[in-house]
Coordinates of C-alpha atoms in Angstrom, one line a residue:
X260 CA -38.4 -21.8 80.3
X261 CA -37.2 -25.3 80.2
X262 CA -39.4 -28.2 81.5
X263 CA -37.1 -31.4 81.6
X264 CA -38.7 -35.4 80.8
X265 CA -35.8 -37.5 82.9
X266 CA -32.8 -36.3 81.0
X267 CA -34.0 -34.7 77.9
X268 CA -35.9 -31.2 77.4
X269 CA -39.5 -31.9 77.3
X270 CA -40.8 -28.6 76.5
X271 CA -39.6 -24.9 75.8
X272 CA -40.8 -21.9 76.1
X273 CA -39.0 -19.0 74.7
X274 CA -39.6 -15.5 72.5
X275 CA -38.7 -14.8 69.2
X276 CA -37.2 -11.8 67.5
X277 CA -38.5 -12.6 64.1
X278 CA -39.1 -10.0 61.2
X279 CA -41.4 -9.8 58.2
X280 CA -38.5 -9.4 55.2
X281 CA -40.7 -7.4 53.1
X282 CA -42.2 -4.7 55.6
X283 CA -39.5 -4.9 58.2
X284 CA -42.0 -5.5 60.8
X285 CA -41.7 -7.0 63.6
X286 CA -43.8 -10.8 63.8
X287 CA -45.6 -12.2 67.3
X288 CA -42.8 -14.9 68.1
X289 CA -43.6 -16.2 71.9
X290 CA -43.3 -19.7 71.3
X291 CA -44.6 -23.1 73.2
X292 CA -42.4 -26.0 71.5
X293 CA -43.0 -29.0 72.1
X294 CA -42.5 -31.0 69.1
X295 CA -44.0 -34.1 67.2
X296 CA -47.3 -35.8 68.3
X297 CA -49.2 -38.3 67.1
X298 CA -53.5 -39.3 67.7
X299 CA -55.2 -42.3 67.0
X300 CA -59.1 -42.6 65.8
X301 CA -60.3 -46.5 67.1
X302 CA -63.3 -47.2 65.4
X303 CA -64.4 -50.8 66.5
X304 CA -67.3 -52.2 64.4
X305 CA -69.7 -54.6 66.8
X306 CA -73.1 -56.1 66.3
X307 CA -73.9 -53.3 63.3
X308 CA -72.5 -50.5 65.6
X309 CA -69.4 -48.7 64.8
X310 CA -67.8 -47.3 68.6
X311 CA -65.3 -45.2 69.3
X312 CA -62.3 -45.5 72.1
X313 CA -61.7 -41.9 73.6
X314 CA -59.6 -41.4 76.9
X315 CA -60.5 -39.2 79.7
X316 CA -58.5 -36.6 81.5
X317 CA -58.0 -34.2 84.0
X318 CA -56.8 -31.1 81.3
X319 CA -55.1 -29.0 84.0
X320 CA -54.4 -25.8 81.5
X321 CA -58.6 -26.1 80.3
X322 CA -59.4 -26.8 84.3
X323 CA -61.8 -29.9 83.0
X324 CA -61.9 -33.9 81.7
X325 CA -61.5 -33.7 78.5
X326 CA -62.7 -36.7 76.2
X327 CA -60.0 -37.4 73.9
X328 CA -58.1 -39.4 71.2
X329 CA -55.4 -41.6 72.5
X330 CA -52.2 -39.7 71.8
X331 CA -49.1 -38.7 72.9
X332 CA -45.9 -37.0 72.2
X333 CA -42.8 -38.6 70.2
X334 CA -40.0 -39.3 72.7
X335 CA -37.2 -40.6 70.7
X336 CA -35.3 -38.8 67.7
X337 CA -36.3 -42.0 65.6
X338 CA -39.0 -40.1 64.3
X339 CA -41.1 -43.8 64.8
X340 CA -44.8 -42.4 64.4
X341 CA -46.3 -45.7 64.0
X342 CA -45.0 -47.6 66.7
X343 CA -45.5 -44.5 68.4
X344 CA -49.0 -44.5 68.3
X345 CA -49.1 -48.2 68.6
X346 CA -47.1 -47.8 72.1
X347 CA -49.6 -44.6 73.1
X348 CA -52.7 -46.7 72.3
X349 CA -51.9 -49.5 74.7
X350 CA -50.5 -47.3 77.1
X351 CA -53.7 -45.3 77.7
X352 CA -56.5 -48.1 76.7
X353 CA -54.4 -51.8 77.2
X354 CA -55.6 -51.9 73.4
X355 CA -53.0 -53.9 71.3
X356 CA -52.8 -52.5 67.6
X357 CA -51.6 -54.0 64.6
X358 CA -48.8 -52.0 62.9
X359 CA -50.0 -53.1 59.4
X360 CA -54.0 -52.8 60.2
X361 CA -52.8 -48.6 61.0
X362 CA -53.7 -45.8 58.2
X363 CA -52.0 -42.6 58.3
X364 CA -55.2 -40.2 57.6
X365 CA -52.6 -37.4 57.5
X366 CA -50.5 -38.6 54.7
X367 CA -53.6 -37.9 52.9
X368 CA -53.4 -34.1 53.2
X369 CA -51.3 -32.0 50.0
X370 CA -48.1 -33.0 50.7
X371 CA -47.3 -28.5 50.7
X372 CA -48.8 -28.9 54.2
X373 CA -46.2 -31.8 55.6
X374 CA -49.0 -33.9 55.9
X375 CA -49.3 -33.0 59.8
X376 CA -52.2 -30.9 61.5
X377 CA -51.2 -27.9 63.7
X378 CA -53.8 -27.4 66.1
X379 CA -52.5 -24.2 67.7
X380 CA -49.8 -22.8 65.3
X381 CA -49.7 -18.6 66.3
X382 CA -48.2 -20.3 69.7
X383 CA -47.3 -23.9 69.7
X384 CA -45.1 -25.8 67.1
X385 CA -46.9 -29.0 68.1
X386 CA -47.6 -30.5 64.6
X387 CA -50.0 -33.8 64.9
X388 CA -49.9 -37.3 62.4
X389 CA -53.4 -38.3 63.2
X390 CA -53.9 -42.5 62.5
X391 CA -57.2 -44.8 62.3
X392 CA -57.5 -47.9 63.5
X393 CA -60.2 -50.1 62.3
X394 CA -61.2 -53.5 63.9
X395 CA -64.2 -56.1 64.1
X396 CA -65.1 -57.1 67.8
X397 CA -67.7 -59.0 70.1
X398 CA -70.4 -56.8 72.5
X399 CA -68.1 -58.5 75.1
X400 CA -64.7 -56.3 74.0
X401 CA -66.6 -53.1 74.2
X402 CA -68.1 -53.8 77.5
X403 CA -65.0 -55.1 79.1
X404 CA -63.1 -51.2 77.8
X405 CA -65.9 -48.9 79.3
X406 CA -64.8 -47.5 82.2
X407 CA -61.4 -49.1 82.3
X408 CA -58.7 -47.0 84.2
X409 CA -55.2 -47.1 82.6
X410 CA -52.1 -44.9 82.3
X411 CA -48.8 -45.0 83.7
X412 CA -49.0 -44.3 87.1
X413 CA -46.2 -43.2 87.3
X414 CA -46.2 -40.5 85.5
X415 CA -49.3 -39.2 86.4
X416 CA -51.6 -40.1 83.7
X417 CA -55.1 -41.1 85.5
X418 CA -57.2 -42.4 82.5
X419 CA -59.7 -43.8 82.1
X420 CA -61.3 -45.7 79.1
X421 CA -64.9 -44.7 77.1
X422 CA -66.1 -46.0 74.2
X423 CA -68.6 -43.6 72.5
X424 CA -71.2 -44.5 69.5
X425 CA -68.9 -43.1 66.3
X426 CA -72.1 -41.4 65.0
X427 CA -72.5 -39.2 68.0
X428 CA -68.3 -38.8 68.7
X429 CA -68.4 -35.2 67.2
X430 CA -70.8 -33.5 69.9
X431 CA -69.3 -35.1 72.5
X432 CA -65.7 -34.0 72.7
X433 CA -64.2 -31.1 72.7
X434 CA -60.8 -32.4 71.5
X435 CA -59.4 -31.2 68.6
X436 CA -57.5 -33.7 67.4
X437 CA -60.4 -36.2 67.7
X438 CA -62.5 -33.4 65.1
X439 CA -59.6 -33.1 62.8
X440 CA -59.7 -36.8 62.7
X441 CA -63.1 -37.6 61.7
X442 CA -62.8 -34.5 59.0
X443 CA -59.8 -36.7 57.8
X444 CA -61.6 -40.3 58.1
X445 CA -65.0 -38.5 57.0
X446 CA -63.1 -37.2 53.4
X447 CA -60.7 -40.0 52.8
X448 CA -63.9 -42.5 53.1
X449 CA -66.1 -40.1 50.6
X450 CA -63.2 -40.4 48.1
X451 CA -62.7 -43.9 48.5
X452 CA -58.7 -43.4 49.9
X453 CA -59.5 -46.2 52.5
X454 CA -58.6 -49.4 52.7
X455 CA -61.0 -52.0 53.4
X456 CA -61.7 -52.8 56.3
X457 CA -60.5 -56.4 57.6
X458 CA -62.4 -59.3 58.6

C-alpha cells in the first residue's frame, strides 16, 4: 500500500521475504515505513518552575488525545533535522526556536545505535532524533500558550497547546517519544553532557 503527501510517497506498506543466513529461516518482514522523524522536549524555566510544552491530538490509530512532544516527519531529502524540528515546533505551538539554543539529546546515544530512537522497530522503520529546547520566560508566556489551538488547518492537524509542570510530565502522557526524551535529558543532565542553560 502506498499513501501519497501531494506528489511524493508519504508512507508504505509492504511484506518482506527476508531470511535468517545462519538457520535459513524465514524472519517476520510486514513492514510500516515511514522514514525519518524528529521530537522536541521544551522545557521553559519561569518564576522557579520548569514547564513543559506538549501538543494534543486526536490519535485516530490509539482512538484517543494523546498528549505529546511537538514532532513531525522529515519531508525533504535534505536530511535538515534541525530546522526540521525548528519548523515542527512553530507549526504546532506558534513557538519560535533558536537553531543554536537546540541540543540533539540523541547524538548522545553510542554512536553503534545511529544515534536515533526506534519506537516501534518489529513493524515500523520510523527512527526518531529527539531535541531539547531550553528557555527562560515570564508567567505571562506560559499563560498566553495554554490552551492555544494551532496546526495547519489544512492538513488536518487540530492542536492544541498544554504546558505541563516538567516534574509531573512522565505520568501524564502516554507518548513515547516524550519518555524517551526525559530518559535522554534525565541521563545527559546526571552526567553533566548539557549545556548551560542561557540567560
Amino acid at each position: 500500500g502506498v499513501d501519497m503527501f501531494g506528489k511524493r510517497i508519504g508512507f508504505l506498506k509492504f511484506k518482506a521475504d527476508v531470511f535468517d543466513r545462519e538457520t535459513g529461516r524465514k524472519v517476520p518482514g510486514i513492514v510500516f515505513a515511514r522514514g525519518p522523524a524528529v521530537a522536541v522536549l521544551i522545557l521553559l524555566e519561569s518564576e522557579g518552575e520548569t514547564y513543559a510544552v506538549l501538543t494534543e491530538q486526536v490519535r485516530v490509530p490509539v482512538g484517543k488525545l494523546i498528549l505529546e512532544l511537538p514532532a513531525g516527519m522529515l519531508n525533504d531529502n535534505k536530511g535538515d533535522l534541525v530546522g526540521t524540528a525548528v519548523r515542527e515546533v512553530e507549526e504546532e505551538t506558534g513557538i519560535h526556536l533558536n537553531l543554536d539554543d537546540m541540543v540533539d539529546l540523541t547524538a548522545f546515544l553510542d554512536p553503534s545505535t545511529g544515534c536515533r530512537v526506534f519506537p516501534s522497530p518489529g513493524g515500523c522503520d520510523e527512527e526518531i532524533s529527539l531535541f531539547l529546547y531550553r528557555g527562560n520566560v515570564s508567567k505571562e508566556v506560559i499563560t498566553q500558550l495554554q490552551g492555544k489551538e494551532t496546526g495547519l488547518r489544512e492538513h488536518g492537524e487540530l492542536i492544541k497547546v498544554h504546558v505541563a509542570s516538567y516534574e509531573n510530565l512522565w505520568r501524564m502522557t502516554a507518548d513515547a517519544k516524550a519518555l524517551m526524551a526525559i530518559a535522554l535529558f534525565e541521563m545527559a543532565k546526571k552526567e553533566g553532557l548539557l549545556p548551560p542553560l542561557r540567560s
